[in-house]
N, CA, C and O atoms as CSV, one atom per row, in Angstrom:
chain,resi,resn,atom,element,x,y,z
A,1,MET,N,N,0.847,-1.169,0.000
A,1,MET,CA,C,0.000,0.000,0.000
A,1,MET,C,C,0.894,1.233,0.000
A,1,MET,O,O,1.964,1.251,0.607
A,2,ALA,N,N,0.426,2.252,-0.692
A,2,ALA,CA,C,1.186,3.487,-0.795
A,2,ALA,C,C,0.220,4.649,-0.988
A,2,ALA,O,O,-0.900,4.470,-1.467
A,3,THR,N,N,0.667,5.836,-0.611
A,3,THR,CA,C,-0.151,7.022,-0.847
A,3,THR,C,C,0.011,7.450,-2.305
A,3,THR,O,O,0.960,7.053,-2.981
A,4,GLN,N,N,-0.920,8.258,-2.770
A,4,GLN,CA,C,-0.831,8.747,-4.144
A,4,GLN,C,C,0.455,9.549,-4.330
A,4,GLN,O,O,1.120,9.417,-5.358
A,5,ARG,N,N,0.813,10.375,-3.352
A,5,ARG,CA,C,2.056,11.158,-3.458
A,5,ARG,C,C,3.274,10.243,-3.570
A,5,ARG,O,O,4.190,10.527,-4.343
A,6,GLN,N,N,3.294,9.148,-2.808
A,6,GLN,CA,C,4.415,8.211,-2.879
A,6,GLN,C,C,4.483,7.551,-4.255
A,6,GLN,O,O,5.569,7.366,-4.803
A,7,LEU,N,N,3.326,7.196,-4.812
A,7,LEU,CA,C,3.307,6.572,-6.134
A,7,LEU,C,C,3.753,7.548,-7.220
A,7,LEU,O,O,4.422,7.151,-8.174
A,8,ILE,N,N,3.391,8.806,-7.081
A,8,ILE,CA,C,3.834,9.826,-8.041
A,8,ILE,C,C,5.349,9.992,-7.941
A,8,ILE,O,O,6.031,10.052,-8.964
A,9,ALA,N,N,5.881,10.067,-6.722
A,9,ALA,CA,C,7.329,10.208,-6.518
A,9,ALA,C,C,8.094,9.020,-7.080
A,9,ALA,O,O,9.219,9.177,-7.553
A,10,ALA,N,N,7.496,7.832,-7.035
A,10,ALA,CA,C,8.144,6.627,-7.545
A,10,ALA,C,C,7.972,6.466,-9.053
A,10,ALA,O,O,8.536,5.548,-9.648
A,11,GLY,N,N,7.183,7.371,-9.683
A,11,GLY,CA,C,6.963,7.295,-11.118
A,11,GLY,C,C,5.928,6.274,-11.538
A,11,GLY,O,O,5.843,5.925,-12.715
A,12,VAL,N,N,5.130,5.784,-10.581
A,12,VAL,CA,C,4.112,4.780,-10.861
A,12,VAL,C,C,2.792,5.435,-11.271
A,12,VAL,O,O,1.982,4.822,-11.966
A,13,ALA,N,N,2.579,6.666,-10.845
A,13,ALA,CA,C,1.339,7.395,-11.133
A,13,ALA,C,C,1.690,8.843,-11.440
A,13,ALA,O,O,2.841,9.259,-11.298
A,14,SER,N,N,0.693,9.602,-11.859
A,14,SER,CA,C,0.864,11.041,-12.080
A,14,SER,C,C,-0.354,11.759,-11.523
A,14,SER,O,O,-1.326,11.128,-11.106
A,15,ASP,N,N,-0.290,13.079,-11.520
A,15,ASP,CA,C,-1.441,13.856,-11.043
A,15,ASP,C,C,-2.669,13.630,-11.912
A,15,ASP,O,O,-3.800,13.723,-11.435
A,16,GLU,N,N,-2.445,13.332,-13.194
A,16,GLU,CA,C,-3.545,13.181,-14.141
A,16,GLU,C,C,-3.992,11.741,-14.331
A,16,GLU,O,O,-5.102,11.503,-14.808
A,17,GLN,N,N,-3.156,10.776,-13.970
A,17,GLN,CA,C,-3.472,9.382,-14.273
A,17,GLN,C,C,-3.289,8.510,-13.036
A,17,GLN,O,O,-2.275,8.597,-12.343
A,18,LEU,N,N,-4.280,7.675,-12.773
A,18,LEU,CA,C,-4.181,6.731,-11.666
A,18,LEU,C,C,-3.137,5.664,-12.008
A,18,LEU,O,O,-2.880,5.405,-13.183
A,19,PRO,N,N,-2.542,5.054,-11.002
A,19,PRO,CA,C,-1.557,4.001,-11.271
A,19,PRO,C,C,-2.210,2.764,-11.875
A,19,PRO,O,O,-3.399,2.512,-11.680
A,20,GLN,N,N,-1.418,2.007,-12.602
A,20,GLN,CA,C,-1.891,0.767,-13.205
A,20,GLN,C,C,-1.915,-0.339,-12.158
A,20,GLN,O,O,-1.305,-0.202,-11.097
A,21,GLN,N,N,-2.609,-1.424,-12.444
A,21,GLN,CA,C,-2.628,-2.563,-11.536
A,21,GLN,C,C,-1.214,-3.081,-11.364
A,21,GLN,O,O,-0.459,-3.069,-12.336
A,22,PRO,N,N,-0.819,-3.524,-10.215
A,22,PRO,CA,C,-1.655,-4.043,-9.147
A,22,PRO,C,C,-2.152,-2.981,-8.174
A,22,PRO,O,O,-2.826,-3.317,-7.200
A,23,TRP,N,N,-1.839,-1.706,-8.410
A,23,TRP,CA,C,-2.268,-0.652,-7.496
A,23,TRP,C,C,-3.734,-0.337,-7.722
A,23,TRP,O,O,-4.157,-0.095,-8.852
A,24,LEU,N,N,-4.514,-0.338,-6.638
A,24,LEU,CA,C,-5.932,0.011,-6.683
A,24,LEU,C,C,-6.189,1.127,-5.689
A,24,LEU,O,O,-5.617,1.135,-4.599
A,25,ARG,N,N,-7.031,2.052,-6.052
A,25,ARG,CA,C,-7.328,3.200,-5.208
A,25,ARG,C,C,-8.228,2.802,-4.041
A,25,ARG,O,O,-9.215,2.088,-4.218
A,26,ILE,N,N,-7.874,3.272,-2.852
A,26,ILE,CA,C,-8.738,3.123,-1.678
A,26,ILE,C,C,-9.498,4.439,-1.545
A,26,ILE,O,O,-8.889,5.507,-1.474
A,27,GLN,N,N,-10.812,4.363,-1.513
A,27,GLN,CA,C,-11.625,5.564,-1.404
A,27,GLN,C,C,-11.550,6.131,0.010
A,27,GLN,O,O,-11.632,5.388,0.988
A,28,GLY,N,N,-11.398,7.418,0.110
A,28,GLY,CA,C,-11.371,8.090,1.398
A,28,GLY,C,C,-11.202,9.579,1.179
A,28,GLY,O,O,-10.956,10.025,0.058
A,29,PRO,N,N,-11.333,10.347,2.243
A,29,PRO,CA,C,-11.158,11.796,2.122
A,29,PRO,C,C,-9.720,12.129,1.724
A,29,PRO,O,O,-8.782,11.450,2.141
A,30,SER,N,N,-9.553,13.167,0.925
A,30,SER,CA,C,-8.210,13.531,0.460
A,30,SER,C,C,-7.319,14.020,1.596
A,30,SER,O,O,-6.094,14.012,1.474
A,31,ASP,N,N,-7.925,14.443,2.695
A,31,ASP,CA,C,-7.127,14.923,3.828
A,31,ASP,C,C,-7.073,13.897,4.964
A,31,ASP,O,O,-6.819,14.257,6.114
A,32,ALA,N,N,-7.310,12.630,4.646
A,32,ALA,CA,C,-7.297,11.582,5.675
A,32,ALA,C,C,-5.914,11.509,6.315
A,32,ALA,O,O,-4.892,11.505,5.629
A,33,SER,N,N,-5.906,11.453,7.623
A,33,SER,CA,C,-4.664,11.374,8.384
A,33,SER,C,C,-4.633,10.047,9.130
A,33,SER,O,O,-5.665,9.581,9.615
A,34,THR,N,N,-3.452,9.436,9.223
A,34,THR,CA,C,-3.361,8.181,9.952
A,34,THR,C,C,-3.537,8.387,11.447
A,34,THR,O,O,-3.583,7.419,12.207
A,35,MET,N,N,-3.636,9.639,11.872
A,35,MET,CA,C,-3.972,9.890,13.274
A,35,MET,C,C,-5.423,9.481,13.536
A,35,MET,O,O,-5.737,8.959,14.606
A,36,TRP,N,N,-6.300,9.715,12.569
A,36,TRP,CA,C,-7.721,9.434,12.734
A,36,TRP,C,C,-8.171,8.189,11.982
A,36,TRP,O,O,-9.131,7.533,12.385
A,37,TYR,N,N,-7.491,7.864,10.904
A,37,TYR,CA,C,-7.910,6.754,10.054
A,37,TYR,C,C,-6.910,5.604,10.135
A,37,TYR,O,O,-5.707,5.821,10.276
A,38,ALA,N,N,-7.418,4.395,10.045
A,38,ALA,CA,C,-6.589,3.204,9.973
A,38,ALA,C,C,-6.645,2.671,8.547
A,38,ALA,O,O,-7.695,2.700,7.906
A,39,VAL,N,N,-5.522,2.190,8.061
A,39,VAL,CA,C,-5.450,1.514,6.776
A,39,VAL,C,C,-5.426,0.019,7.088
A,39,VAL,O,O,-4.580,-0.456,7.845
A,40,LEU,N,N,-6.353,-0.705,6.501
A,40,LEU,CA,C,-6.433,-2.145,6.739
A,40,LEU,C,C,-6.327,-2.883,5.415
A,40,LEU,O,O,-6.647,-2.343,4.356
A,41,ARG,N,N,-5.872,-4.128,5.494
A,41,ARG,CA,C,-5.798,-4.953,4.294
A,41,ARG,C,C,-6.266,-6.361,4.619
A,41,ARG,O,O,-6.266,-6.805,5.766
A,42,ARG,N,N,-6.667,-7.044,3.542
A,42,ARG,CA,C,-7.099,-8.434,3.678
A,42,ARG,C,C,-6.718,-9.162,2.398
A,42,ARG,O,O,-6.927,-8.659,1.294
A,43,ARG,N,N,-6.168,-10.330,2.560
A,43,ARG,CA,C,-5.783,-11.131,1.396
A,43,ARG,C,C,-7.024,-11.831,0.849
A,43,ARG,O,O,-7.733,-12.528,1.575
A,44,VAL,N,N,-7.267,-11.634,-0.426
A,44,VAL,CA,C,-8.372,-12.286,-1.132
A,44,VAL,C,C,-7.765,-12.964,-2.349
A,44,VAL,O,O,-7.231,-12.315,-3.249
A,45,ARG,N,N,-7.861,-14.269,-2.351
A,45,ARG,CA,C,-7.203,-15.085,-3.369
A,45,ARG,C,C,-5.705,-14.779,-3.329
A,45,ARG,O,O,-5.054,-15.050,-2.320
A,46,ASP,N,N,-5.150,-14.223,-4.398
A,46,ASP,CA,C,-3.712,-13.971,-4.442
A,46,ASP,C,C,-3.331,-12.503,-4.323
A,46,ASP,O,O,-2.174,-12.146,-4.546
A,47,VAL,N,N,-4.290,-11.647,-3.974
A,47,VAL,CA,C,-3.997,-10.218,-3.867
A,47,VAL,C,C,-4.519,-9.671,-2.547
A,47,VAL,O,O,-5.381,-10.271,-1.905
A,48,TYR,N,N,-3.987,-8.536,-2.160
A,48,TYR,CA,C,-4.503,-7.828,-0.997
A,48,TYR,C,C,-5.474,-6.759,-1.459
A,48,TYR,O,O,-5.230,-6.075,-2.453
A,49,ILE,N,N,-6.569,-6.617,-0.739
A,49,ILE,CA,C,-7.465,-5.483,-0.934
A,49,ILE,C,C,-7.333,-4.611,0.302
A,49,ILE,O,O,-6.971,-5.101,1.371
A,50,GLY,N,N,-7.617,-3.347,0.170
A,50,GLY,CA,C,-7.445,-2.436,1.292
A,50,GLY,C,C,-8.671,-1.584,1.522
A,50,GLY,O,O,-9.541,-1.451,0.662
A,51,THR,N,N,-8.712,-1.014,2.707
A,51,THR,CA,C,-9.786,-0.088,3.050
A,51,THR,C,C,-9.272,0.907,4.071
A,51,THR,O,O,-8.233,0.702,4.699
A,52,LEU,N,N,-10.002,1.962,4.220
A,52,LEU,CA,C,-9.684,3.032,5.157
A,52,LEU,C,C,-10.886,3.199,6.064
A,52,LEU,O,O,-12.018,3.277,5.586
A,53,CYS,N,N,-10.656,3.255,7.373
A,53,CYS,CA,C,-11.778,3.488,8.281
A,53,CYS,C,C,-11.294,4.258,9.504
A,53,CYS,O,O,-10.098,4.303,9.790
A,54,ILE,N,N,-12.224,4.852,10.208
A,54,ILE,CA,C,-11.883,5.622,11.403
A,54,ILE,C,C,-11.363,4.661,12.469
A,54,ILE,O,O,-11.959,3.619,12.741
A,55,ARG,N,N,-10.233,5.045,13.062
A,55,ARG,CA,C,-9.596,4.221,14.095
A,55,ARG,C,C,-10.491,4.070,15.317
A,55,ARG,O,O,-11.267,4.966,15.649
A,56,HIS,N,N,-10.375,2.947,15.967
A,56,HIS,CA,C,-10.977,2.676,17.273
A,56,HIS,C,C,-12.500,2.771,17.305
A,56,HIS,O,O,-13.095,2.919,18.372
A,57,GLY,N,N,-13.120,2.686,16.144
A,57,GLY,CA,C,-14.578,2.667,16.096
A,57,GLY,C,C,-15.083,1.238,15.971
A,57,GLY,O,O,-14.297,0.303,15.821
A,58,GLU,N,N,-16.382,1.077,16.033
A,58,GLU,CA,C,-16.978,-0.258,15.928
A,58,GLU,C,C,-16.724,-0.874,14.553
A,58,GLU,O,O,-16.510,-2.081,14.439
A,59,HIS,N,N,-16.748,-0.039,13.507
A,59,HIS,CA,C,-16.488,-0.565,12.159
A,59,HIS,C,C,-15.068,-1.128,12.082
A,59,HIS,O,O,-14.856,-2.206,11.526
A,60,HIS,N,N,-14.113,-0.412,12.631
A,60,HIS,CA,C,-12.720,-0.878,12.666
A,60,HIS,C,C,-12.638,-2.212,13.400
A,60,HIS,O,O,-12.005,-3.149,12.913
A,61,ALA,N,N,-13.269,-2.305,14.558
A,61,ALA,CA,C,-13.245,-3.536,15.352
A,61,ALA,C,C,-13.884,-4.691,14.594
A,61,ALA,O,O,-13.384,-5.815,14.642
A,62,SER,N,N,-14.986,-4.426,13.892
A,62,SER,CA,C,-15.653,-5.509,13.166
A,62,SER,C,C,-14.803,-5.987,11.988
A,62,SER,O,O,-14.803,-7.178,11.678
A,63,LEU,N,N,-14.083,-5.083,11.331
A,63,LEU,CA,C,-13.198,-5.494,10.245
A,63,LEU,C,C,-12.067,-6.373,10.769
A,63,LEU,O,O,-11.728,-7.382,10.151
A,64,VAL,N,N,-11.486,-5.999,11.897
A,64,VAL,CA,C,-10.411,-6.799,12.498
A,64,VAL,C,C,-10.934,-8.186,12.874
A,64,VAL,O,O,-10.261,-9.191,12.647
A,65,ARG,N,N,-12.129,-8.234,13.447
A,65,ARG,CA,C,-12.728,-9.532,13.788
A,65,ARG,C,C,-12.972,-10.386,12.544
A,65,ARG,O,O,-12.934,-11.614,12.613
A,66,ALA,N,N,-13.220,-9.737,11.411
A,66,ALA,CA,C,-13.498,-10.448,10.167
A,66,ALA,C,C,-12.222,-10.843,9.415
A,66,ALA,O,O,-12.292,-11.380,8.310
A,67,GLY,N,N,-11.066,-10.578,10.013
A,67,GLY,CA,C,-9.822,-11.022,9.396
A,67,GLY,C,C,-8.986,-9.951,8.723
A,67,GLY,O,O,-7.938,-10.258,8.156
A,68,TRP,N,N,-9.423,-8.707,8.770
A,68,TRP,CA,C,-8.620,-7.610,8.219
A,68,TRP,C,C,-7.485,-7.317,9.185
A,68,TRP,O,O,-7.628,-7.512,10.392
A,69,GLU,N,N,-6.355,-6.849,8.659
A,69,GLU,CA,C,-5.227,-6.499,9.513
A,69,GLU,C,C,-4.823,-5.044,9.290
A,69,GLU,O,O,-4.858,-4.536,8.169
A,70,ASP,N,N,-4.440,-4.389,10.383
A,70,ASP,CA,C,-3.947,-3.014,10.294
A,70,ASP,C,C,-2.613,-3.006,9.559
A,70,ASP,O,O,-1.777,-3.886,9.762
A,71,VAL,N,N,-2.424,-2.016,8.712
A,71,VAL,CA,C,-1.157,-1.830,8.027
A,71,VAL,C,C,-0.371,-0.792,8.831
A,71,VAL,O,O,-0.863,0.311,9.071
A,72,ALA,N,N,0.824,-1.137,9.238
A,72,ALA,CA,C,1.663,-0.202,9.987
A,72,ALA,C,C,1.985,1.010,9.116
A,72,ALA,O,O,2.204,0.871,7.912
A,73,ILE,N,N,2.014,2.183,9.716
A,73,ILE,CA,C,2.286,3.414,8.971
A,73,ILE,C,C,3.615,3.297,8.226
A,73,ILE,O,O,3.734,3.750,7.088
A,74,ALA,N,N,4.613,2.690,8.868
A,74,ALA,CA,C,5.931,2.534,8.235
A,74,ALA,C,C,5.879,1.652,6.988
A,74,ALA,O,O,6.771,1.730,6.144
A,75,ASP,N,N,4.856,0.821,6.861
A,75,ASP,CA,C,4.723,-0.069,5.706
A,75,ASP,C,C,3.962,0.556,4.549
A,75,ASP,O,O,3.790,-0.084,3.511
A,76,ILE,N,N,3.502,1.789,4.702
A,76,ILE,CA,C,2.779,2.477,3.640
A,76,ILE,C,C,3.808,3.237,2.814
A,76,ILE,O,O,4.233,4.331,3.184
A,77,ALA,N,N,4.204,2.640,1.686
A,77,ALA,CA,C,5.244,3.229,0.850
A,77,ALA,C,C,5.261,2.566,-0.507
A,77,ALA,O,O,5.024,1.363,-0.622
A,78,ALA,N,N,5.539,3.347,-1.535
A,78,ALA,CA,C,5.755,2.784,-2.864
A,78,ALA,C,C,7.128,2.121,-2.865
A,78,ALA,O,O,8.013,2.558,-2.129
A,79,PRO,N,N,7.329,1.089,-3.661
A,79,PRO,CA,C,8.600,0.361,-3.635
A,79,PRO,C,C,9.835,1.257,-3.741
A,79,PRO,O,O,10.763,1.105,-2.947
A,80,ASP,N,N,9.870,2.184,-4.697
A,80,ASP,CA,C,11.045,3.034,-4.855
A,80,ASP,C,C,11.026,4.257,-3.947
A,80,ASP,O,O,12.070,4.858,-3.696
A,81,ALA,N,N,9.845,4.630,-3.449
A,81,ALA,CA,C,9.740,5.823,-2.611
A,81,ALA,C,C,10.163,5.546,-1.183
A,81,ALA,O,O,10.467,6.482,-0.443
A,82,ALA,N,N,10.191,4.276,-0.770
A,82,ALA,CA,C,10.521,3.932,0.612
A,82,ALA,C,C,11.894,4.434,0.996
A,82,ALA,O,O,12.083,4.900,2.120
A,83,SER,N,N,12.856,4.354,0.099
A,83,SER,CA,C,14.197,4.772,0.439
A,83,SER,C,C,14.382,6.283,0.346
A,83,SER,O,O,15.319,6.823,0.933
A,84,SER,N,N,13.499,6.981,-0.388
A,84,SER,CA,C,13.665,8.419,-0.553
A,84,SER,C,C,12.740,9.256,0.315
A,84,SER,O,O,12.831,10.483,0.313
A,85,SER,N,N,11.833,8.594,1.071
A,85,SER,CA,C,10.896,9.371,1.899
A,85,SER,C,C,11.459,9.531,3.285
A,85,SER,O,O,11.248,8.668,4.138
A,86,GLY,N,N,12.181,10.626,3.539
A,86,GLY,CA,C,12.884,10.928,4.756
A,86,GLY,C,C,12.192,10.598,5.957
A,86,GLY,O,O,12.713,10.818,7.051
C-alpha cells in the first residue's frame, strides 16, 4: 500500500493518471490522516485489498474480527519511494 504522493514520486502514477494494476485506489477523504484513520488490508485469493476506516470505532473492530489487519504506517510506501521518503 502506498499514498498517491508516494506513487507519483516513484513514477508509478501522475497527477492526471491513476496508477496501473496491481495498485488500486482506496476511497477516502483527500485529507485523511493516519492519526484518525486506519489503513487495513485483507488477502483475497492472491492479492490484498485495502480499506480506510476511522480508528478505534466499531467498524474498525468488526473489520479486524473479520480477518482484516492493520497496516503499519511505516509499511505504507511505494517500492522506490521507501528509500527516498525521509
